[in-house]
mmCIF file of C-alpha atoms in Angstrom:
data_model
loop_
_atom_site.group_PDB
_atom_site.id
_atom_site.type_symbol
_atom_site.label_atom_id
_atom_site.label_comp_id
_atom_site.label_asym_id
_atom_site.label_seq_id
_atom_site.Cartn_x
_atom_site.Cartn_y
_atom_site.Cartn_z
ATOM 1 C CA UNK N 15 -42.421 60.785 -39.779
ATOM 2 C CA UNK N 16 -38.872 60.166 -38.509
ATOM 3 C CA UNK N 17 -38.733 58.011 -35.711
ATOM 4 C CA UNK N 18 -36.417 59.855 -32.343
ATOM 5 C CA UNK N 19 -33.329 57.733 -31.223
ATOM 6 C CA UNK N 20 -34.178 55.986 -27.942
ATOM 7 C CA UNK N 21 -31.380 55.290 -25.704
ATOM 8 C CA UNK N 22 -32.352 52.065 -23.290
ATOM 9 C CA UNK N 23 -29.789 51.581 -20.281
ATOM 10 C CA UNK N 24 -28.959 47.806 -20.024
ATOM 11 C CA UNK N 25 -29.387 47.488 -15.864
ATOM 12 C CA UNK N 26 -25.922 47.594 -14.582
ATOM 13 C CA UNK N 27 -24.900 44.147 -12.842
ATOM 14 C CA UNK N 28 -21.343 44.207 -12.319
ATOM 15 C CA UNK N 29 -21.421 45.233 -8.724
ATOM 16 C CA UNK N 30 -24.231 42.140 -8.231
ATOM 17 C CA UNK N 31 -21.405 39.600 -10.104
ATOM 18 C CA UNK N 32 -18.806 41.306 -7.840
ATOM 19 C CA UNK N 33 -20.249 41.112 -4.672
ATOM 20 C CA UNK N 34 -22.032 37.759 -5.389
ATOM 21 C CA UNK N 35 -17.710 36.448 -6.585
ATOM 22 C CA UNK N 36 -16.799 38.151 -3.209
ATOM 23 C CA UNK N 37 -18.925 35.402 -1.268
ATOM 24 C CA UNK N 38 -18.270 32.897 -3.402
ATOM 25 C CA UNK N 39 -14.461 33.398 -2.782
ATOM 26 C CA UNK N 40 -15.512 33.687 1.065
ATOM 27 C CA UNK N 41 -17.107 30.005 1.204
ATOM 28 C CA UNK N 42 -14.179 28.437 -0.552
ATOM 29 C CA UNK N 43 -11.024 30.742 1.310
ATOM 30 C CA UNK N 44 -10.384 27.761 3.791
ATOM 31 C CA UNK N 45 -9.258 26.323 0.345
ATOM 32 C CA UNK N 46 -7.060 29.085 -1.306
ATOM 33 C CA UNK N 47 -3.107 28.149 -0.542
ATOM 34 C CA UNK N 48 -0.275 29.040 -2.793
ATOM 35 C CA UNK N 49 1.571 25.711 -2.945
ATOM 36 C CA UNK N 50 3.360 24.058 -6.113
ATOM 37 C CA UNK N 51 4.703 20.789 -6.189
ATOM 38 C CA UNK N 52 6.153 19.929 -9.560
ATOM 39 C CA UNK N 53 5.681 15.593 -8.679
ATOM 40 C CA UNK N 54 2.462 15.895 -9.261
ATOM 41 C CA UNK N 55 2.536 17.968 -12.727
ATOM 42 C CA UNK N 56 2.044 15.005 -14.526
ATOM 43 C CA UNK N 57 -0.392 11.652 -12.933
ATOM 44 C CA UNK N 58 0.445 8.973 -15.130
ATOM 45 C CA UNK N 59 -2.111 5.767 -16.604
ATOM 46 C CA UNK N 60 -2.895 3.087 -14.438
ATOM 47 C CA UNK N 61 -1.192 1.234 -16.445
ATOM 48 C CA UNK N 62 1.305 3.062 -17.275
ATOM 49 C CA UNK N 63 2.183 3.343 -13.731
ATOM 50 C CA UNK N 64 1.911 -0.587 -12.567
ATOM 51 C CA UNK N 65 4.751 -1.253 -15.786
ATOM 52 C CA UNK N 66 7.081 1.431 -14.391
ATOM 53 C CA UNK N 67 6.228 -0.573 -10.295
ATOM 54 C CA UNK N 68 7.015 -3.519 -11.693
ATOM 55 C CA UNK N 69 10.358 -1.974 -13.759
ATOM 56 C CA UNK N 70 11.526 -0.491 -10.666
ATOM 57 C CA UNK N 71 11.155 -3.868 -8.715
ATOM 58 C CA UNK N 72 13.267 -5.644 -11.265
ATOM 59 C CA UNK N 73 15.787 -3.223 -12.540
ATOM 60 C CA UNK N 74 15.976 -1.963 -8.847
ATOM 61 C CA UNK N 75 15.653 1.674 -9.161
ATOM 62 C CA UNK N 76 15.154 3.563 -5.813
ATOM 63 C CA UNK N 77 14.940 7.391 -4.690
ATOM 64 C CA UNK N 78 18.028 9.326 -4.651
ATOM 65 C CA UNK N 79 18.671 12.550 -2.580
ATOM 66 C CA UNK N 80 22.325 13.951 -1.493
ATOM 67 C CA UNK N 81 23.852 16.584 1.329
ATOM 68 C CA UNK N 82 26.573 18.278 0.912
ATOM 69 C CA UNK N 83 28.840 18.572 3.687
ATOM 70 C CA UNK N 84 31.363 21.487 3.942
ATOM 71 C CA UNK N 85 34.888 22.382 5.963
ATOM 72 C CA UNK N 86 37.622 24.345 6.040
ATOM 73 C CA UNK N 87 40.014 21.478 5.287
ATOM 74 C CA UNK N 88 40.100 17.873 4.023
ATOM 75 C CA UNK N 89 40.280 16.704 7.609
ATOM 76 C CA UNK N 90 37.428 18.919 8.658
ATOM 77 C CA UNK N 91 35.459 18.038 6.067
ATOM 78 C CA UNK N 92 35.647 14.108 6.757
ATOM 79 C CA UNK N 93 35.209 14.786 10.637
ATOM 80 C CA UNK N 94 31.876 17.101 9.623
ATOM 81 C CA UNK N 95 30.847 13.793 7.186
ATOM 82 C CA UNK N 96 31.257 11.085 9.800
ATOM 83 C CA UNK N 97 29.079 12.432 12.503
ATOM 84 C CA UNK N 98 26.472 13.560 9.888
ATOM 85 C CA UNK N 99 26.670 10.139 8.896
ATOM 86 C CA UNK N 100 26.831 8.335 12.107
ATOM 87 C CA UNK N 101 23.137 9.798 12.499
ATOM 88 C CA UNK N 102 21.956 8.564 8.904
ATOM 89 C CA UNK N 103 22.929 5.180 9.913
ATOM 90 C CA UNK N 104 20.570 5.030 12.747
ATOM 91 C CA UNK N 105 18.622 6.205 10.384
ATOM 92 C CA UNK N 106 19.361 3.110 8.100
ATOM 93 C CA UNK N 107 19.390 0.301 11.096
ATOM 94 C CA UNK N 108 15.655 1.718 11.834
ATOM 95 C CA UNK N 109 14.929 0.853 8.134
ATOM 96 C CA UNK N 110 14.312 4.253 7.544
ATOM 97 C CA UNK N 111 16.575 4.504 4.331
ATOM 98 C CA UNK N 112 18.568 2.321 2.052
ATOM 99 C CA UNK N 113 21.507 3.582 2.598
ATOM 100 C CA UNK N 114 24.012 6.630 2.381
ATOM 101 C CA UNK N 115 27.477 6.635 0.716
ATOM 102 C CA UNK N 116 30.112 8.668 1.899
ATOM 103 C CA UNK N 117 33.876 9.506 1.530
ATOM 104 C CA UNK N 118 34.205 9.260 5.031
ATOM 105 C CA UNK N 119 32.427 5.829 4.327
ATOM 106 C CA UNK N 120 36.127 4.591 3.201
ATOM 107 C CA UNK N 121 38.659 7.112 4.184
ATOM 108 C CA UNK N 122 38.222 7.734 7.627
ATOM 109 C CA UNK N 123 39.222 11.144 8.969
ATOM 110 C CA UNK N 124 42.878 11.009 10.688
ATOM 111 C CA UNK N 125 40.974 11.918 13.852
ATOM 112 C CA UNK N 126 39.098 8.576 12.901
ATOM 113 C CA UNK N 127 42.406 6.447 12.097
ATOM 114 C CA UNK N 128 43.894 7.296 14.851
ATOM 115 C CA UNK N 129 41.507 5.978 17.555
ATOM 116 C CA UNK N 130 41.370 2.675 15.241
ATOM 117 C CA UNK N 131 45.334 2.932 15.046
ATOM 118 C CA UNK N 132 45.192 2.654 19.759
ATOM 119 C CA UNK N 133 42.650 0.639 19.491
ATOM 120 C CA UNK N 134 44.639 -2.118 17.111
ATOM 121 C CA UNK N 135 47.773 -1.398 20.002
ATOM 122 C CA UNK N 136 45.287 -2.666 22.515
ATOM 123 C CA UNK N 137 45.420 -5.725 20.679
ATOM 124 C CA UNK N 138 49.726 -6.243 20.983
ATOM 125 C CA UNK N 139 49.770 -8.309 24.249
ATOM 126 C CA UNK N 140 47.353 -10.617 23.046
ATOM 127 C CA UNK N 141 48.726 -10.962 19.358
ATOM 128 C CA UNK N 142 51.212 -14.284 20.044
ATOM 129 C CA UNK N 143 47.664 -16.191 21.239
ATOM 130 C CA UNK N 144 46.288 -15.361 18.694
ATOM 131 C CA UNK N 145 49.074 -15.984 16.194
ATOM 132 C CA UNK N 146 49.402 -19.707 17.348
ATOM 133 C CA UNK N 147 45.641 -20.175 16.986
ATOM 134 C CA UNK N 148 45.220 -18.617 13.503
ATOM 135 C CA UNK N 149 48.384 -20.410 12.412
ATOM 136 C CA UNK N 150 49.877 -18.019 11.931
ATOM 137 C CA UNK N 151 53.963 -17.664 12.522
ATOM 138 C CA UNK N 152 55.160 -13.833 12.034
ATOM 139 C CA UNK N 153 54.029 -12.667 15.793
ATOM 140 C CA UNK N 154 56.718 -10.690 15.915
ATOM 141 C CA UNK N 155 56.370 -8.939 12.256
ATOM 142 C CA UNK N 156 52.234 -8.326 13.145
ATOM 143 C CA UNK N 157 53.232 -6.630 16.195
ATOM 144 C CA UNK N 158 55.871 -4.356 14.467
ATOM 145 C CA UNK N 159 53.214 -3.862 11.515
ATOM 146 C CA UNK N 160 51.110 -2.369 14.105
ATOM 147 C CA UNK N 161 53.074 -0.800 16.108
ATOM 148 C CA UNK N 162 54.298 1.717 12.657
ATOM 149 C CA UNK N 163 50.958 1.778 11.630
ATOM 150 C CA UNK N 164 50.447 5.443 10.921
ATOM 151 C CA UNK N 165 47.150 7.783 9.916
ATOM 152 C CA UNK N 166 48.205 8.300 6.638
ATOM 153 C CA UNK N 167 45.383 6.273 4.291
ATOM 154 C CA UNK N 168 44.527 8.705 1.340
ATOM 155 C CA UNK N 169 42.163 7.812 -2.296
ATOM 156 C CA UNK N 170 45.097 7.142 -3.791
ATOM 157 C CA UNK N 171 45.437 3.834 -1.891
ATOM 158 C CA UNK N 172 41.680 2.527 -2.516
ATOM 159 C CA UNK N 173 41.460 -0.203 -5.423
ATOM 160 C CA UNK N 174 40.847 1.389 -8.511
ATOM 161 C CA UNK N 175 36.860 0.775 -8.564
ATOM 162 C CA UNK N 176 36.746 1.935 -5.472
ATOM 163 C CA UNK N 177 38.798 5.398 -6.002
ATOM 164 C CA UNK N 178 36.798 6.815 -8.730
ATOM 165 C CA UNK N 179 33.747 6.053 -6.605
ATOM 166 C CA UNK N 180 35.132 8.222 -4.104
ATOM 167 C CA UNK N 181 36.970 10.840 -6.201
ATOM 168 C CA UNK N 182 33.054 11.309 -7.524
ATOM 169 C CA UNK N 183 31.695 12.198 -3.730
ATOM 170 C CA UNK N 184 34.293 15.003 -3.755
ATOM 171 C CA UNK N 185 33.125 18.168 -5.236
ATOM 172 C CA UNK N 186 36.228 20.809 -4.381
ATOM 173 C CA UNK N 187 37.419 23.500 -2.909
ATOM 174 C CA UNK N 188 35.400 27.073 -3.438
ATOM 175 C CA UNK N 189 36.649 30.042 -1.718
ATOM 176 C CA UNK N 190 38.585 28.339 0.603
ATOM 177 C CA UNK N 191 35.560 26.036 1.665
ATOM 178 C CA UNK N 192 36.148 22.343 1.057
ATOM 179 C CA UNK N 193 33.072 20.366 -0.015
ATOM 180 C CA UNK N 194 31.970 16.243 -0.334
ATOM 181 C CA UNK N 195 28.926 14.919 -1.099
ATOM 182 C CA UNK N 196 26.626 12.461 0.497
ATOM 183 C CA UNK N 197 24.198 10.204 -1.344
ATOM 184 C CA UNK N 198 21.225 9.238 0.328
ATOM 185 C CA UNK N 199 19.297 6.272 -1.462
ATOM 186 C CA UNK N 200 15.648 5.788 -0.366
ATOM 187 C CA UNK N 201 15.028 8.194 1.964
ATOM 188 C CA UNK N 202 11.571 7.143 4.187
ATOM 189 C CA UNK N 203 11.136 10.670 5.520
ATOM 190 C CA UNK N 204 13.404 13.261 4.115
ATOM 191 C CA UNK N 205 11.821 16.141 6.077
ATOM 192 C CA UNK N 206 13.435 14.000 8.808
ATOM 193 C CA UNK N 207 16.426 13.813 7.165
ATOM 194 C CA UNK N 208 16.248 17.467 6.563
ATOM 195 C CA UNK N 209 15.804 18.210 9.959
ATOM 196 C CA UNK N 210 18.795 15.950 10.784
ATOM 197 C CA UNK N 211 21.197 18.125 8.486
ATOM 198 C CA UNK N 212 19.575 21.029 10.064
ATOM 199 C CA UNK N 213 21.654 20.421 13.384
ATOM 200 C CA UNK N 214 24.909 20.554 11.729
ATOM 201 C CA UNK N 215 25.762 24.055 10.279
ATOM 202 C CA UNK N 216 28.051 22.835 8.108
ATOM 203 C CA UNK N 217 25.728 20.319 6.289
ATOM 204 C CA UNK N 218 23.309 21.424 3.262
ATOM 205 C CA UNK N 219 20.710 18.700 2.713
ATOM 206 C CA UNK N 220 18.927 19.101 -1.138
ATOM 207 C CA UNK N 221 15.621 17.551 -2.106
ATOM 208 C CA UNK N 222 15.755 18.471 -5.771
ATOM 209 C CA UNK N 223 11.579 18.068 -6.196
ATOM 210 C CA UNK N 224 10.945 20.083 -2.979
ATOM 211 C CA UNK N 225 13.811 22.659 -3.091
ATOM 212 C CA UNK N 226 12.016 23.230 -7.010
ATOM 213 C CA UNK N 227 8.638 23.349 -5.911
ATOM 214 C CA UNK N 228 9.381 25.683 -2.417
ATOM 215 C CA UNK N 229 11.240 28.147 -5.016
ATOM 216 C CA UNK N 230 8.030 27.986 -6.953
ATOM 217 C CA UNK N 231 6.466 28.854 -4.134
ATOM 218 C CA UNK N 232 8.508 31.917 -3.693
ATOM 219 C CA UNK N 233 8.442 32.861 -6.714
ATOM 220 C CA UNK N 234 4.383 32.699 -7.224
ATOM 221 C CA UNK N 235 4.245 34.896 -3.760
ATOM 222 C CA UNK N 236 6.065 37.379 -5.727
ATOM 223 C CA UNK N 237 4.330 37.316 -8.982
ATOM 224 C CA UNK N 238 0.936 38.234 -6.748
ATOM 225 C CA UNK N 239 2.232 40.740 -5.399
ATOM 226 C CA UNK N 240 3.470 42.433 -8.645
ATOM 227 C CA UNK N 241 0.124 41.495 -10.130
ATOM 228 C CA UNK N 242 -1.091 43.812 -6.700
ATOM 229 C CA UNK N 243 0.837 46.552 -7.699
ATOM 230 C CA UNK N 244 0.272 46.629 -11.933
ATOM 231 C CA UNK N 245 -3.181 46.437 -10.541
ATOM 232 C CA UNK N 246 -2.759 49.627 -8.647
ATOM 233 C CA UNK N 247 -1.399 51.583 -11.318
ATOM 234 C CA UNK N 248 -4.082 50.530 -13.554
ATOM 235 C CA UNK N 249 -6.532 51.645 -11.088
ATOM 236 C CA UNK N 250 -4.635 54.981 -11.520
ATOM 237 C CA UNK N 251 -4.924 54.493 -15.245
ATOM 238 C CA UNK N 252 -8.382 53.826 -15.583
ATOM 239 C CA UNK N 253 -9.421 56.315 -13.296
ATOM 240 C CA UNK N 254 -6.930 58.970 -15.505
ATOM 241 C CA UNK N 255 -8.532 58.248 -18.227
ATOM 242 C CA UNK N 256 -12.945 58.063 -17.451
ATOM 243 C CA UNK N 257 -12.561 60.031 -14.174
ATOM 244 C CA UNK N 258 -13.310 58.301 -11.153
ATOM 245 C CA UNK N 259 -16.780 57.355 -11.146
ATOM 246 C CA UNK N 260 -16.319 55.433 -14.595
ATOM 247 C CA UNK N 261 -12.629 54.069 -13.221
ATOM 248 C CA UNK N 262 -14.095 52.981 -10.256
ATOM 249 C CA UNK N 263 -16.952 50.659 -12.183
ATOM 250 C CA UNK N 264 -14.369 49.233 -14.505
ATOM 251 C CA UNK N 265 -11.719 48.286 -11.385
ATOM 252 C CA UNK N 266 -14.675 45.635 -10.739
ATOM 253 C CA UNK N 267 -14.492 43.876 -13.777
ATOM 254 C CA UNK N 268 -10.938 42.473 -12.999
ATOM 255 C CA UNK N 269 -11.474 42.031 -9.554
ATOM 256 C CA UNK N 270 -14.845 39.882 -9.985
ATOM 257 C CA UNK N 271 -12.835 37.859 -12.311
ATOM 258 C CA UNK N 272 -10.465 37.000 -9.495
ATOM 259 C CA UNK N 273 -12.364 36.320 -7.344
ATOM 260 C CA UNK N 274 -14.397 34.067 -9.314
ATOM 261 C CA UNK N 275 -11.548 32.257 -10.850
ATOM 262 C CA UNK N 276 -9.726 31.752 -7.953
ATOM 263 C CA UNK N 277 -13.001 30.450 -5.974
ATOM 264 C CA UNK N 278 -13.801 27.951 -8.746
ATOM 265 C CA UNK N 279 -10.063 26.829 -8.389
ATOM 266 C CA UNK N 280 -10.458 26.249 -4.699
ATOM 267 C CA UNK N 281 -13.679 24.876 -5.164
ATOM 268 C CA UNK N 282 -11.957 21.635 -7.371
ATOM 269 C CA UNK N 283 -8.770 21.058 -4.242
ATOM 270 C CA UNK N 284 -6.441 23.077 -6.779
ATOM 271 C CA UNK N 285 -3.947 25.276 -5.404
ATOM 272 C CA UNK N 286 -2.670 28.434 -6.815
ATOM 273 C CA UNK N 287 0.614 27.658 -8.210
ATOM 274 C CA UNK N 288 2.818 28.937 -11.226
ATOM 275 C CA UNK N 289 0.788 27.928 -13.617
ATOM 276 C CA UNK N 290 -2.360 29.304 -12.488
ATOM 277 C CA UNK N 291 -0.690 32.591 -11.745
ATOM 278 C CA UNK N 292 0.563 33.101 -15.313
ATOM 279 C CA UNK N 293 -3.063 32.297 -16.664
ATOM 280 C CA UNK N 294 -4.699 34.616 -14.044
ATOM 281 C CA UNK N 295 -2.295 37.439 -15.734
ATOM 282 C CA UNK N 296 -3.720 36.290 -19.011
ATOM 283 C CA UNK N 297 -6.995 36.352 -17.789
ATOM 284 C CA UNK N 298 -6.739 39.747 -16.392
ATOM 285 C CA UNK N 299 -5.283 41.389 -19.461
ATOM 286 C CA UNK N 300 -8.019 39.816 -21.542
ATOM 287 C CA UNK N 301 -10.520 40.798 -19.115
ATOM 288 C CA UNK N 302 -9.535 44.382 -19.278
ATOM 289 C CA UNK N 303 -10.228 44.243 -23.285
ATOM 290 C CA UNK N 304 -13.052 43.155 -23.169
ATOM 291 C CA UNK N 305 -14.596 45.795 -20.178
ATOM 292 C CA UNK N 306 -13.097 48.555 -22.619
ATOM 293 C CA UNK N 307 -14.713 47.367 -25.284
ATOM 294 C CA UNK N 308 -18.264 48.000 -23.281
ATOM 295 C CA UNK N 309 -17.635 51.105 -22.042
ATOM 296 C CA UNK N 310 -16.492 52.225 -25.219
ATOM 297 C CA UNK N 311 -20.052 51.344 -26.390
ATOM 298 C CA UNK N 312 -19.135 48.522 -28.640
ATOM 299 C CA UNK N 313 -22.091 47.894 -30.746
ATOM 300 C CA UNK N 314 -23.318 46.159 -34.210
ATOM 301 C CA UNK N 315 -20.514 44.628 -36.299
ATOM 302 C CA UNK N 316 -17.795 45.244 -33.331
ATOM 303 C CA UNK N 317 -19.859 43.601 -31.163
ATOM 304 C CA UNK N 318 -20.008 40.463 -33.186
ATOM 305 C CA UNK N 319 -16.457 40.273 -33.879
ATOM 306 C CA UNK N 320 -15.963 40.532 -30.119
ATOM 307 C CA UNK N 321 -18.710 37.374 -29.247
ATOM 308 C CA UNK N 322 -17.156 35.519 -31.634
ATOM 309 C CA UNK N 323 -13.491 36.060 -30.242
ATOM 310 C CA UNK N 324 -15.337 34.913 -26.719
ATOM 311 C CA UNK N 325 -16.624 32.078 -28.317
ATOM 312 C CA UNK N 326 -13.173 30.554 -30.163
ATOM 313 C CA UNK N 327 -11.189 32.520 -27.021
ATOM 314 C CA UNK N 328 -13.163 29.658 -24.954
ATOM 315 C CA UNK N 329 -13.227 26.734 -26.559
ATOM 316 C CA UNK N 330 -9.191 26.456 -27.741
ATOM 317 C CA UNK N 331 -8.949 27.640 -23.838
ATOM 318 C CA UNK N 332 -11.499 24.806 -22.872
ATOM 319 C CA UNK N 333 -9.751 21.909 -24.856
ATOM 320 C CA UNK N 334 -6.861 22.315 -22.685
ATOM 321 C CA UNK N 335 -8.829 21.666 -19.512
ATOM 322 C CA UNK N 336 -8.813 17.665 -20.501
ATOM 323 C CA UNK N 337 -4.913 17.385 -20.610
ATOM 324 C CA UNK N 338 -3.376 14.619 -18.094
ATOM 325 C CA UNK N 339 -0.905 17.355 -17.923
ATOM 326 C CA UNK N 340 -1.662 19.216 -14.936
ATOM 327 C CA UNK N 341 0.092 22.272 -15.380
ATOM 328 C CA UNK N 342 -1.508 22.513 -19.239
ATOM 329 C CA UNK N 343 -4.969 21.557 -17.119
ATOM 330 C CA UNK N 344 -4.633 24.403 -14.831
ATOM 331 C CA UNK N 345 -4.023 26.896 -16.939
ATOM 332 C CA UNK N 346 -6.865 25.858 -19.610
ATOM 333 C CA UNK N 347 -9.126 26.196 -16.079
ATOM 334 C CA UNK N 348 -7.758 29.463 -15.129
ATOM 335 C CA UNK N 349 -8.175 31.119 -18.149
ATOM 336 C CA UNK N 350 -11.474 29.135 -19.457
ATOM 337 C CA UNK N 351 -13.319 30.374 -16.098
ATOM 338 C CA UNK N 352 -11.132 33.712 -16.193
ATOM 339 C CA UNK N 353 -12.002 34.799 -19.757
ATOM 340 C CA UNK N 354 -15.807 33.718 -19.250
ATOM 341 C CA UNK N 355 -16.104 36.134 -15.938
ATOM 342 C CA UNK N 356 -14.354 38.721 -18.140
ATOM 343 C CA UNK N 357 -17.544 38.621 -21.205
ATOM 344 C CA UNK N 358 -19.715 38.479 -18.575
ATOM 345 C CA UNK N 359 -18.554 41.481 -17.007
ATOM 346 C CA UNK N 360 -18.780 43.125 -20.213
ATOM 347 C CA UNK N 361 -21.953 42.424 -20.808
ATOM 348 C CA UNK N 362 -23.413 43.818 -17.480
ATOM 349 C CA UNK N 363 -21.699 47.130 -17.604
ATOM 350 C CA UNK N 364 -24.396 49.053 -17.861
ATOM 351 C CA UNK N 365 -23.365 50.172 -21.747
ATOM 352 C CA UNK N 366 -25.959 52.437 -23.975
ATOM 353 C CA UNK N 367 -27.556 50.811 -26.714
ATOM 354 C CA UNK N 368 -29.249 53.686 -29.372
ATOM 355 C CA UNK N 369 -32.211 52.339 -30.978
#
């Protein structure tokens, strides 16, 4: 007697995993924040880190940022530079920085030469005193020296050492906008710094780390919401393709996976940053494989190739969740706990197995 084909319905789960990722996400959304911040991308040894303390204390390295200071002329530009950097050097006398070098540091604007040039005339009625108590027997020449003195004091006078020291603070003209730089060594606080520059429209302060990581931060906004809209048209896709009830069912598959990877990310303090972003893509693509794959009624010999993909998909993915390197960490996370969701999805989806 020939025995009928049975068709058995494995229960259908995938709105359980969804819903259950939903809440998951839910408890941990005080943690989710899109922040990078490329100085931590790599945590060195212990030791590793007390030799380069100790290398820094003897080879005196220290923490560099610069501002660039802009004007329509040379003159503007070293009057824009001297009150930017009369307020660093409060900064400096507080002991909140090192210190700051600056063109206007020994060229003084002609503005600036010109008060020192009345205030050495002050000096003229007073010079013979001081003449006979220094020693010194050229009154007469001093006072005329003064007296012609004249704003005039250009990086062509400086010593040599000193001149290309200088002629390196000067970056150029471009379109008709003069620019210098100012170097800033050990900065306490550069937000405050930053806010400093902020009150002077002609001054650009640059943090190279935190300029990087803030356009990271831009650009990771935009990446998830791109990754909304391919979304979108694949839910047009799918739904094109196995009509809506089908689409529908499928759309969860992906979004559980989200939801779960970006909960277990929040869940270990990690934020969602470039790196996770581009293995949440991954994750996704994969993802959508593998829910095809079910609905397609995948069965027998495909179905083994496809555990065994899981399987080696997961482990090379899994080694990379030990690196030290926490951008190669992240993403081996991401897509470890992404590409798990996604078989597991697969394997509640409610596919038809013929006996």
């Amino acid at each position: 007697i020939a025995k009928q084909d049975k068709k058995t319905e494995v229960p259908f789960l995938l709105p359980v995993l969804a819903v259950l990722s939903t809440v998951l996400l839910a408890v941990n959304l005080p943690n989710v924040k899109i922040h990078n911040d490329i100085t931590s991308l790599y945590v060195p040894s212990p030791r590793l880190l007390d030799g380069e303390t100790v290398a820094a204390k003897v080879l005196g390295y220290s923490s560099v940022s610069y501002a660039v200071i802009g004007g329509s002329s040379e003159e503007d530009v070293l009057q824009n530079e001297s009150r930017f950097t009369a307020e660093l050097k409060k900064q400096q006398n507080e002991g909140k920085l090192k210190s700051c070098i600056a063109c206007s540091s020994f060229i003084p604007s002609v503005s600036q030469q010109e008060k020192s040039i009345e205030a050495a005339k002050l000096l003229i009625p007073y010079i013979e005193n001081q003449c006979d108590i220094l020693g010194i027997d050229n009154a007469e020449k001093v006072t005329d020296v003064i007296e012609n003195l004249q704003p005039s004091l250009t990086i062509s006078d400086l010593p040599p050492q000193l001149s290309s020291l200088v002629s390196g603070l000067v970056i150029g003209e471009i379109e008709n906008i003069r620019y210098n730089a100012v170097i800033i060594q050990n900065a306490e606080n550069e937000e405050e710094i930053a806010e400093i520059a902020a009150g002077y429209p002609d001054v650009t302060y640059f943090r190279t780390a935190t300029d990087i990581s803030r356009s990271l931060d831009i650009l990771t906004r935009r990446i998830c919401i791109l990754s909304g809209i391919a979304f979108a048209v694949i839910a047009v896709l799918l739904v094109a393709v196995f009509g809506l009830s089908k689409g529908v069912k499928m759309l969860l598959a992906p979004y559980t996976i989200a939801c779960l990877t970006i909960a277990v990310t929040s869940f270990f303090r990690m934020y969602i940053d470039f790196f996770f972003i581009t293995g949440m893509i991954l994750t996704l693509g994969l993802g959508l494989d593998y829910i095809v794959f079910a609905y397609d009624k995948g069965r027998g010999t495909s179905f083994k190739a496809v555990l065994f993909s899981f399987i080696t998909t997961e482990l090379s993915f899994g080694t990379l969740v030990f690196s030290s390197f926490r951008p190669v960490h992240i993403f081996g996370v991401t897509v470890f706990t992404g590409i798990f969701a996604a078989y597991l999805c697969a394997l509640t989806s409610g596919r038809k197995e013929e006996k």
